[in-house]
């Protein structure tokens, strides 16, 4: 069949079972949006407030469904608005496909209206990108892009096509095209001798800990509990793996790192074997990489070999999908009992440190705990970045497992609302709760128009302390209370603002008011905002300053 | 940017790449963002118009060189990366960029 380049893109999206795209139209993307318009039942387009929100929405869609997220933008500013979203997905290894339409080939390099070299601009924040200025390349590039984004360690991929490619014509038959180069395949299969070596380490360990990262959370958790039982050891995790194992599971010691639990950080210090599954030991986890788990034989399992010895030196490196590795390792693990070690490791276990601040306002841990207690177990929690994010990671714990979507690597304030929209569109039958702070929410609240126009029942909890809390906390501790740039004296009335967007809004000054508002919000068919006032002196604790160790932990 | 340190060794990596128009930019961007200096760089044809060979000379500790090779291997348009004997690497007279 003869198709235009734009029609071919839509055809390929359908072939790859993409039924939802996020994005924003524009001059050069005219034909592409026209082609989407012809398939309203197969490809749903969700218009976001801007392309950045669209990229975050595609990201939230992908993280919550496991399918690839797709975002479409026009040239120039449309394309540059994607960059933060792509970088966020890149840092957290989320499969994303961004399609942009540049100016026509004859205008490329002439500083034409809304021309931008977006492949150059996004090289450092994509797994790969493609510039397509000949229509014959397009089918192969599209198939490759899906493969690259989802294969191995997933990541975002951008395809920039010229406008004349979108209008050009090609004779296309599904399955018949010239394959584009898909790159070298890296070996990702563990060998039997490696399995025997690792099993030997774990079978002979006296104080083993299993340490879970985002790579494990993304690859699936099904054999984890059997491994924990058999090896009889405690587990700890990064923020990216929050929700993989519920806090009420007796083996879960909590988060490792800067705002990690005393139990998890101490266990890392005392362990004699650490099996790290899908984590890169980032500087927020291994604050002092030379002293991280320094008494342990460290085994790192990662699908990306460049993560080995990048941050922390390890003793054994296994290139394998983390969940596949657990499945393959299980038959080699012998039943063990480590009662003394388990008792010692879990003795220090608490949620994050609950607030003892004397204030009539609700404490952050109360807000998060009440949310968790009242919400359905299948709830998807999406956060922005800052104190509220850490409180959420610390206190959303009682469910056995839950979906926790957060910008861990890039730490993107303003990620939350877009991501929540993507998560809700990908999971129409599940409750999505977006937990944010007043700082972050000011960066993404424009997406309220999307939540309203799509009638999405997202509940946004705005923890409003009137300051940029995380940096404010650092300034309290490190800068002698010199609050430079963090006390903006904003007068935003979230109740009136939300009403202006068409959102149902609530304001809570006490714990009871918050619980009542949440109960009401859960009845709404469309979006709700609950502004809950908290004291600006509330802190995220424990806190290990950058470069520090458990000995430097601040707990009050 | 990482500067030469005592104990660093001079290494040359030979990188076989797909002959895509922006592949050199990808390599240079990768070295730059990972904080490594490129001492010298040369691009050569390999007799197959679909591929090219890029030789990059760099200084670094053993771990850094290993890390850089592993990072380079991840680029989709990189087909192979090997360490080669520095003395043999730049016998040809012209270096494309420095």
XYZ file of C-alpha atoms in Angstrom:
654
model
C 0.000 0.000 0.000
C 1.122 3.539 -0.652
C 1.391 5.661 2.474
C 2.699 9.078 3.350
C 5.527 9.195 5.880
C 3.036 10.445 8.476
C 0.622 7.583 7.728
C 3.514 5.152 7.915
C 4.367 6.341 11.434
C 0.786 5.759 12.561
C 0.779 2.368 10.811
C 3.978 1.400 12.631
C 2.615 2.599 15.975
C -0.382 0.325 15.444
C 1.855 -2.595 14.414
C 3.755 -2.142 17.678
C 0.454 -2.112 19.632
C 0.722 1.535 20.650
C -2.802 2.749 21.340
C -2.019 5.991 23.163
C 0.274 8.866 22.246
C 0.884 12.026 24.230
C 1.975 15.286 22.707
C 1.343 18.626 21.170
C 0.762 19.628 17.516
C 2.513 22.313 15.502
C 3.319 23.536 12.021
C 5.728 20.849 10.902
C 3.748 18.107 12.633
C 0.585 18.976 10.699
C 0.588 15.833 8.541
C 1.435 13.549 11.441
C -1.484 14.818 13.500
C -3.710 14.575 10.427
C -2.738 10.913 10.080
C -3.522 10.292 13.766
C -6.933 11.939 13.246
C -7.806 9.150 10.771
C -7.457 6.443 13.447
C -9.302 7.683 16.531
C -10.219 4.154 17.612
C -6.742 2.718 17.266
C -4.477 5.571 18.385
C -5.715 7.910 21.096
C -3.930 11.231 21.189
C -3.761 12.949 24.590
C -3.036 16.649 24.325
C -0.973 17.903 27.245
C -0.421 21.489 28.380
C 3.095 21.425 26.970
C 5.503 18.905 25.489
C 7.387 18.526 28.761
C 4.186 17.342 30.431
C 3.638 15.075 27.425
C 7.056 13.474 27.855
C 6.461 12.966 31.595
C 3.019 11.516 30.789
C 4.537 9.036 28.329
C 7.062 8.193 31.056
C 4.369 7.636 33.713
C 2.369 5.580 31.196
C 5.388 3.401 30.531
C 6.393 2.934 34.176
C 2.855 2.052 35.216
C 1.956 -0.291 32.341
C 5.309 -1.764 31.307
C 4.566 -0.765 27.701
C 6.523 1.813 25.768
C 5.350 5.432 26.172
C 5.109 7.583 23.055
C 5.226 11.379 22.806
C 4.968 13.474 19.654
C 6.100 17.071 19.258
C 6.670 19.614 16.572
C 10.039 21.144 15.703
C 11.946 23.856 17.577
C 10.469 24.674 20.991
C 8.167 21.653 20.847
C 11.221 19.446 20.553
C 13.341 21.285 23.129
C 10.485 21.066 25.643
C 10.942 17.285 25.547
C 14.485 17.377 26.818
C 13.783 17.331 30.572
C 11.297 14.504 30.074
C 13.770 12.496 28.013
C 16.547 13.091 30.543
C 14.242 11.952 33.366
C 13.406 8.743 31.492
C 17.062 8.218 30.583
C 18.269 8.451 34.172
C 15.616 5.972 35.334
C 15.922 3.636 32.294
C 12.334 4.031 31.085
C 11.424 2.932 27.539
C 10.095 5.948 25.684
C 9.714 6.877 22.036
C 9.693 10.573 21.132
C 8.842 11.552 17.570
C 9.556 15.080 16.399
C 9.026 16.637 12.988
C 11.718 19.056 11.895
C 11.628 21.588 9.057
C 11.885 20.335 5.469
C 15.211 18.957 4.283
C 15.879 21.935 1.999
C 15.650 24.258 5.046
C 17.830 22.183 7.392
C 20.879 24.191 8.445
C 19.365 27.526 7.384
C 18.104 28.562 10.845
C 14.589 28.214 9.501
C 11.578 29.108 11.659
C 11.368 26.613 14.540
C 14.381 24.656 13.300
C 16.469 22.946 15.959
C 19.154 20.271 15.807
C 17.259 18.111 18.258
C 19.226 14.919 17.623
C 22.358 16.814 18.668
C 20.621 18.378 21.657
C 19.261 15.056 22.912
C 22.318 12.869 22.295
C 23.340 12.891 25.977
C 19.804 12.208 27.256
C 18.634 9.434 24.937
C 19.740 5.835 24.569
C 19.858 6.541 20.844
C 18.294 8.919 18.366
C 17.692 9.051 14.641
C 17.493 11.837 12.088
C 15.423 10.726 9.100
C 15.615 12.851 5.967
C 14.810 10.084 3.463
C 11.469 8.306 3.587
C 13.010 4.953 2.588
C 14.809 4.891 5.960
C 11.644 5.480 7.961
C 10.142 1.951 8.322
C 13.460 0.446 9.410
C 14.209 3.269 11.810
C 10.784 2.980 13.448
C 11.172 -0.766 14.032
C 14.696 -0.275 15.328
C 13.596 2.484 17.669
C 11.085 0.202 19.404
C 13.742 -2.485 19.714
C 16.398 -0.138 21.088
C 14.055 1.598 23.564
C 12.779 -1.667 25.048
C 15.750 -4.002 24.634
C 18.566 -4.601 27.135
C 18.604 -1.728 29.577
C 15.568 0.272 28.430
C 15.726 3.973 27.693
C 14.282 6.823 25.662
C 14.764 7.019 21.901
C 14.014 10.027 19.718
C 13.233 10.011 16.008
C 13.426 13.370 14.241
C 11.971 13.336 10.734
C 11.960 16.206 8.274
C 8.597 17.613 7.242
C 9.068 16.454 3.629
C 9.496 12.890 4.932
C 6.119 13.212 6.664
C 4.476 14.277 3.382
C 6.500 12.022 1.054
C 5.084 8.752 -0.237
C 6.321 5.197 0.131
C 5.071 1.854 -1.056
C 4.853 -0.118 2.164
C 4.063 -3.733 2.983
C 4.216 -4.794 6.630
C 7.296 -6.872 7.387
C 9.176 -5.915 4.211
C 11.728 -3.227 4.707
C 15.449 -2.682 4.712
C 16.563 -3.209 8.320
C 18.428 -0.316 9.849
C 21.518 -1.080 11.932
C 20.346 -2.148 15.368
C 23.770 -2.191 16.937
C 25.819 -4.889 18.543
C 24.153 -7.262 20.964
C 25.838 -7.390 24.354
C 26.008 -10.765 26.046
C 23.378 -10.890 28.770
C 23.315 -14.472 29.914
C 24.755 -15.700 33.175
C 26.804 -18.909 32.970
C 26.447 -21.995 35.154
C 29.868 -21.464 36.682
C 28.955 -17.895 37.610
C 25.745 -19.157 39.231
C 27.724 -21.726 41.238
C 30.165 -19.063 42.414
C 27.421 -16.688 43.525
C 25.380 -19.444 45.163
C 28.498 -20.485 47.042
C 28.919 -16.931 48.384
C 25.316 -16.792 49.560
C 25.207 -20.342 50.935
C 28.312 -19.675 53.034
C 27.315 -16.182 54.171
C 26.711 -15.447 57.823
C 25.157 -12.000 57.361
C 23.736 -11.783 53.813
C 21.593 -8.902 52.521
C 19.737 -8.697 49.225
C 19.763 -5.169 47.885
C 17.176 -4.226 45.259
C 17.359 -1.380 42.761
C 15.199 0.085 40.021
C 16.479 -2.473 37.535
C 15.009 -5.239 39.645
C 11.746 -3.372 40.210
C 11.390 -2.948 36.443
C 12.200 -6.545 35.584
C 9.673 -8.191 37.902
C 9.714 -9.546 41.424
C 8.134 -12.962 41.248
C 10.937 -15.234 42.533
C 12.278 -12.743 45.069
C 10.306 -13.950 48.062
C 11.369 -17.552 47.493
C 15.008 -16.456 47.405
C 14.603 -14.444 50.613
C 12.979 -17.401 52.349
C 15.476 -19.966 51.168
C 18.570 -17.900 51.937
C 16.781 -16.571 55.044
C 18.113 -13.047 54.718
C 16.866 -9.490 55.028
C 16.375 -7.166 52.053
C 16.945 -3.457 51.529
C 16.231 -1.283 48.537
C 16.806 2.015 46.757
C 14.119 4.672 46.305
C 13.651 3.349 42.769
C 12.684 -0.055 44.126
C 10.270 1.292 46.764
C 7.093 -0.764 46.669
C 8.796 -3.893 45.316
C 8.631 -5.404 48.777
C 6.216 -3.890 51.254
C 7.447 -2.360 54.480
C 5.220 -4.677 56.463
C 7.236 -7.596 55.154
C 9.424 -8.478 58.133
C 12.469 -8.973 55.918
C 12.378 -5.499 54.399
C 14.761 -3.171 56.223
C 13.786 -0.172 54.086
C 15.688 2.325 52.019
C 19.482 2.531 51.767
C 21.195 5.890 51.355
C 20.885 9.570 52.174
C 17.360 9.381 53.614
C 17.447 5.668 54.161
C 16.499 3.843 57.324
C 18.867 3.223 60.188
C 18.259 -0.506 59.829
C 19.030 -0.698 56.106
C 22.148 1.472 56.270
C 23.463 -0.358 59.335
C 22.819 -3.753 57.737
C 24.895 -2.680 54.732
C 27.758 -1.847 57.082
C 27.554 -5.176 58.876
C 26.723 -7.559 56.034
C 29.298 -10.085 54.892
C 27.612 -10.669 51.514
C 25.535 -8.122 49.579
C 23.682 -9.327 46.503
C 22.836 -6.139 44.582
C 20.172 -6.616 41.925
C 19.746 -3.876 39.319
C 21.258 -0.944 41.180
C 24.114 1.324 40.183
C 25.116 2.393 43.729
C 24.437 6.032 42.909
C 25.905 8.838 45.002
C 22.593 9.109 46.890
C 22.854 5.437 47.884
C 26.585 4.864 48.323
C 27.303 8.289 49.775
C 30.891 7.296 50.424
C 31.624 4.714 47.712
C 34.868 3.526 49.308
C 33.145 2.697 52.582
C 29.873 1.353 51.193
C 29.262 -2.172 52.508
C 32.973 -2.303 53.068
C 32.889 -5.545 55.053
C 30.885 -7.412 52.442
C 31.632 -9.496 49.406
C 29.683 -7.470 46.876
C 27.874 -9.167 44.009
C 26.392 -6.873 41.389
C 23.856 -8.115 38.855
C 23.000 -5.689 36.089
C 21.967 -5.919 32.469
C 24.306 -3.030 31.676
C 27.966 -3.985 32.008
C 29.045 -0.340 32.203
C 27.516 -0.176 35.689
C 30.185 -2.491 37.088
C 32.843 -0.753 39.139
C 31.467 2.618 38.009
C 30.632 3.894 41.468
C 31.432 1.112 43.921
C 34.019 -1.608 43.387
C 32.434 -5.029 43.527
C 33.779 -8.551 43.828
C 31.499 -10.306 41.357
C 29.893 -8.850 38.250
C 27.053 -10.644 36.492
C 25.586 -9.352 33.239
C 21.968 -10.488 33.338
C 18.439 -9.262 33.745
C 18.004 -9.054 37.523
C 14.747 -11.026 37.730
C 16.013 -13.706 35.321
C 19.106 -14.013 37.454
C 17.072 -14.657 40.608
C 15.086 -17.338 38.822
C 18.265 -19.040 37.580
C 20.042 -18.745 40.925
C 17.260 -20.267 43.021
C 17.987 -23.968 42.334
C 21.564 -23.462 43.560
C 20.597 -21.820 46.845
C 20.510 -24.065 49.887
C 18.081 -23.620 52.760
C 19.688 -21.628 55.541
C 18.694 -20.126 58.878
C 20.169 -16.844 60.005
C 18.023 -16.112 63.063
C 20.620 -14.081 64.967
C 21.490 -11.967 61.963
C 17.855 -11.371 61.055
C 17.089 -10.389 64.607
C 20.021 -7.988 64.717
C 19.282 -6.483 61.300
C 15.600 -5.924 61.988
C 16.061 -4.674 65.549
C 16.625 -1.137 64.334
C 13.775 -1.266 61.871
C 11.363 1.629 61.892
C 9.645 3.625 59.221
C 11.429 6.940 58.601
C 11.716 8.964 61.777
C 8.310 10.309 62.713
C 8.047 13.995 63.392
C 8.105 15.271 66.951
C 7.597 18.902 65.962
C 5.097 20.739 68.149
C 2.603 22.085 65.625
C -1.199 22.089 65.186
C -0.656 21.231 61.520
C -0.578 17.602 60.404
C 2.823 15.909 60.387
C 4.023 14.696 56.981
C 4.245 11.076 58.105
C 0.605 11.257 59.253
C -0.481 12.571 55.854
C 1.345 9.799 53.995
C 0.275 7.041 56.375
C -3.365 8.122 56.282
C -3.270 8.270 52.491
C -1.854 4.794 52.383
C -4.341 3.464 54.918
C -7.367 4.902 53.109
C -6.349 4.129 49.537
C -6.959 0.917 47.684
C -4.077 -1.578 47.727
C -3.765 -1.358 43.937
C -3.146 2.385 44.093
C -0.390 3.860 41.940
C 1.533 6.554 43.802
C 3.309 9.211 41.756
C 5.490 11.873 43.341
C 7.313 15.007 42.368
C 10.719 15.715 43.869
C 11.666 17.033 47.288
C 10.749 16.393 50.901
C 7.306 15.014 50.035
C 9.018 12.463 47.748
C 11.245 11.187 50.537
C 8.399 11.110 53.064
C 6.366 9.144 50.536
C 9.197 6.671 49.953
C 9.652 6.282 53.707
C 6.073 6.045 54.916
C 4.060 4.541 52.042
C 4.922 1.174 53.247
C 2.250 -0.946 54.729
C 0.971 -2.591 51.593
C 2.769 -5.721 50.651
C 3.690 -4.244 47.289
C 2.612 -1.089 45.522
C 3.512 0.940 42.468
C 5.722 3.879 43.261
C 6.574 6.196 40.380
C 9.185 8.829 41.070
C 12.030 10.633 39.352
C 14.914 8.972 41.157
C 17.945 9.629 38.985
C 17.399 13.087 37.573
C 15.286 14.339 40.489
C 12.940 16.282 38.238
C 10.677 18.687 40.102
C 7.544 19.013 37.973
C 7.614 15.354 36.914
C 4.612 14.391 38.983
C 1.446 15.696 37.377
C 2.404 14.672 33.844
C 3.497 11.243 35.060
C 0.274 10.839 37.066
C -1.749 11.670 33.945
C 0.164 9.042 31.968
C -0.303 6.500 34.763
C -4.050 7.171 35.012
C -4.556 6.947 31.244
C -2.646 3.679 31.165
C -4.566 2.332 34.189
C -8.122 3.659 33.973
C -9.374 1.174 36.578
C -6.796 1.977 39.218
C -6.567 4.826 41.691
C -3.706 7.234 40.981
C -2.541 9.498 43.797
C -0.089 12.257 42.988
C 1.848 13.428 46.040
C 3.602 16.740 45.557
C 4.926 19.823 47.328
C 4.070 23.437 46.675
C 7.466 23.962 45.029
C 7.228 21.067 42.599
C 3.545 21.639 41.922
C 4.201 25.164 40.727
C 6.330 23.554 38.014
C 3.631 21.257 36.613
C 0.229 22.504 37.730
C -0.520 23.658 34.188
C -1.240 19.990 33.437
C -4.448 20.395 35.459
C -6.062 21.383 32.149
C -5.185 17.922 30.786
C -6.505 16.114 33.858
C -9.755 18.097 33.527
C -10.189 17.713 29.759
C -9.538 13.969 30.001
C -11.664 13.758 33.187
C -9.034 11.791 35.083
C -9.813 11.063 38.750
C -6.250 11.768 39.898
C -6.023 12.953 43.493
C -3.199 15.452 43.947
C -1.999 15.908 47.521
C -0.113 19.200 47.785
C 2.013 19.260 50.928
C 2.298 23.004 51.286
C 4.926 24.367 53.664
C 5.397 27.645 51.775
C 9.092 27.010 51.200
C 11.266 24.909 48.923
C 11.516 22.388 51.705
C 14.399 20.107 50.829
C 16.856 22.914 50.125
C 15.370 24.862 53.063
C 16.203 21.864 55.259
C 19.770 21.798 53.930
C 20.124 25.519 54.561
C 18.874 25.021 58.121
C 21.561 22.401 58.720
C 24.463 23.614 56.572
C 23.991 27.346 55.904
C 23.217 28.710 59.348
C 19.552 29.280 58.420
C 20.410 31.624 55.555
C 17.369 30.812 53.419
C 18.622 32.044 50.093
C 16.067 31.521 47.328
C 13.933 29.053 49.229
C 11.358 31.269 50.959
C 9.418 32.751 48.043
C 6.454 34.311 49.905
C 4.077 33.034 47.259
C 0.438 33.865 47.738
C -0.956 31.145 45.483
C -4.469 30.196 46.550
C -4.589 26.550 45.440
C -8.313 26.295 46.155
C -9.210 29.194 43.872
C -6.596 28.197 41.303
C -7.884 24.637 41.121
C -11.443 25.877 40.765
C -10.283 28.040 37.881
C -8.998 24.940 36.116
C -12.208 23.043 36.871
C -10.625 20.835 39.545
C -12.400 19.965 42.820
C -10.255 21.431 45.568
C -9.888 21.059 49.324
C -7.728 22.664 51.978
C -6.743 20.839 55.160
C -5.139 22.351 58.234
C -5.567 19.362 60.530
C -5.182 15.627 60.185
C -8.931 15.149 60.489
C -9.604 17.717 57.769
C -7.120 15.923 55.534
C -8.723 12.531 56.090
C -12.177 14.001 55.409
C -10.964 15.716 52.248
C -9.328 12.530 50.975
C -12.524 10.586 51.596
C -14.487 13.171 49.623
C -11.921 13.349 46.821
C -12.136 9.593 46.346
C -15.773 10.023 45.308
C -14.972 12.439 42.473
C -15.022 11.246 38.890
C -12.608 13.969 37.818
C -9.394 15.416 39.242
C -9.087 16.696 42.818
C -6.475 18.712 44.666
C -6.029 18.541 48.414
C -3.814 21.266 49.778
C -2.548 20.157 53.162
C -0.623 22.683 55.205
C 2.500 21.465 56.949
C 5.074 23.217 59.058
C 8.153 24.487 57.247
C 10.403 23.118 60.001
C 9.449 19.511 59.299
C 12.523 17.600 58.162
C 13.248 14.450 56.238
C 15.126 12.212 58.637
C 17.348 10.267 58.907
C 19.797 12.237 56.819
C 23.336 11.255 55.878
C 25.089 14.214 54.233
C 26.774 13.604 50.864
C 30.087 11.754 51.224
C 29.146 10.590 54.720
C 28.616 7.173 56.291
C 26.184 5.713 58.803
C 28.337 7.310 61.509
C 27.381 10.753 60.154
C 23.650 10.047 60.211
C 21.489 12.895 61.514
C 18.380 11.583 63.219
C 16.925 14.616 64.940
C 37.438 17.602 32.837
C 39.821 14.871 33.912
C 43.453 15.886 33.648
C 46.516 13.672 33.334
C 47.525 12.155 36.682
C 50.715 10.350 37.682
C 50.214 6.644 37.157
C 47.873 7.113 34.208
C 48.626 5.101 31.156
C 48.330 6.247 27.577
C 45.852 4.068 25.757
C 44.399 3.968 22.287
C 40.999 2.485 21.606
C 40.011 1.399 18.136
C 36.282 1.729 17.573
C 34.462 0.182 14.626
C 31.309 2.171 13.913
C 28.374 2.298 11.532
C 29.085 5.008 9.007
C 26.221 7.210 10.164
C 26.612 10.948 9.702
C 26.524 11.850 13.405
C 28.504 8.938 14.806
C 31.583 11.071 15.494
C 29.445 13.564 17.433
C 28.071 10.682 19.527
C 31.549 9.468 20.408
C 32.878 12.912 21.250
C 29.755 13.780 23.274
C 30.140 10.557 25.244
C 33.793 11.221 26.085
C 33.025 14.812 27.024
C 30.070 14.080 29.282
C 31.907 11.288 31.068
C 34.750 13.705 31.768
C 37.546 12.244 29.631
C 40.004 14.175 27.494
C 40.573 13.032 23.974
C 44.277 13.469 23.304
C 43.959 12.716 19.617
C 41.430 11.205 17.286
C 41.470 9.797 13.809
C 38.763 8.458 11.507
C 39.570 5.970 8.774
C 37.677 4.065 6.140
C 37.814 0.282 6.429
C 37.030 -0.746 2.886
C 33.331 -1.192 3.650
C 31.356 1.995 2.944
C 28.889 1.131 5.742
C 31.576 1.260 8.444
C 34.435 3.408 9.669
C 37.201 2.974 12.208
C 37.789 5.655 14.844
C 40.963 5.624 16.900
C 40.951 7.650 20.097
C 44.002 8.272 22.239
C 43.350 8.975 25.900
C 45.027 8.901 29.286
C 43.542 7.251 32.308
C 43.835 4.806 35.169
C 43.055 1.211 34.278
C 39.547 1.428 35.772
C 38.757 4.596 33.836
C 39.826 3.079 30.545
C 37.736 -0.023 31.220
C 34.740 2.128 32.129
C 35.133 4.224 28.986
C 35.308 1.134 26.795
C 32.156 -0.261 28.368
C 30.361 3.072 27.911
C 31.479 3.256 24.273
C 30.223 -0.266 23.598
C 26.742 0.861 24.601
C 26.414 3.270 21.693
C 24.028 1.739 19.189
C 26.239 2.637 16.213
C 29.371 1.126 17.775
C 30.101 -2.369 16.453
C 33.340 -3.154 18.237
C 35.818 -1.582 20.655
C 39.363 -2.843 21.201
C 42.420 -1.543 23.004
C 45.388 -1.388 20.690
C 49.118 -0.933 21.078
C 49.637 2.853 21.322
C 52.823 2.783 19.245
C 51.021 1.282 16.270
C 47.978 3.498 16.434
C 48.962 6.694 14.773
C 51.607 5.714 12.310
C 49.674 7.417 9.557
C 50.615 11.078 9.565
C 47.347 13.015 9.652
C 45.239 13.336 12.751
C 41.765 14.590 11.968
C 41.069 16.354 15.214
C 42.865 17.072 18.405
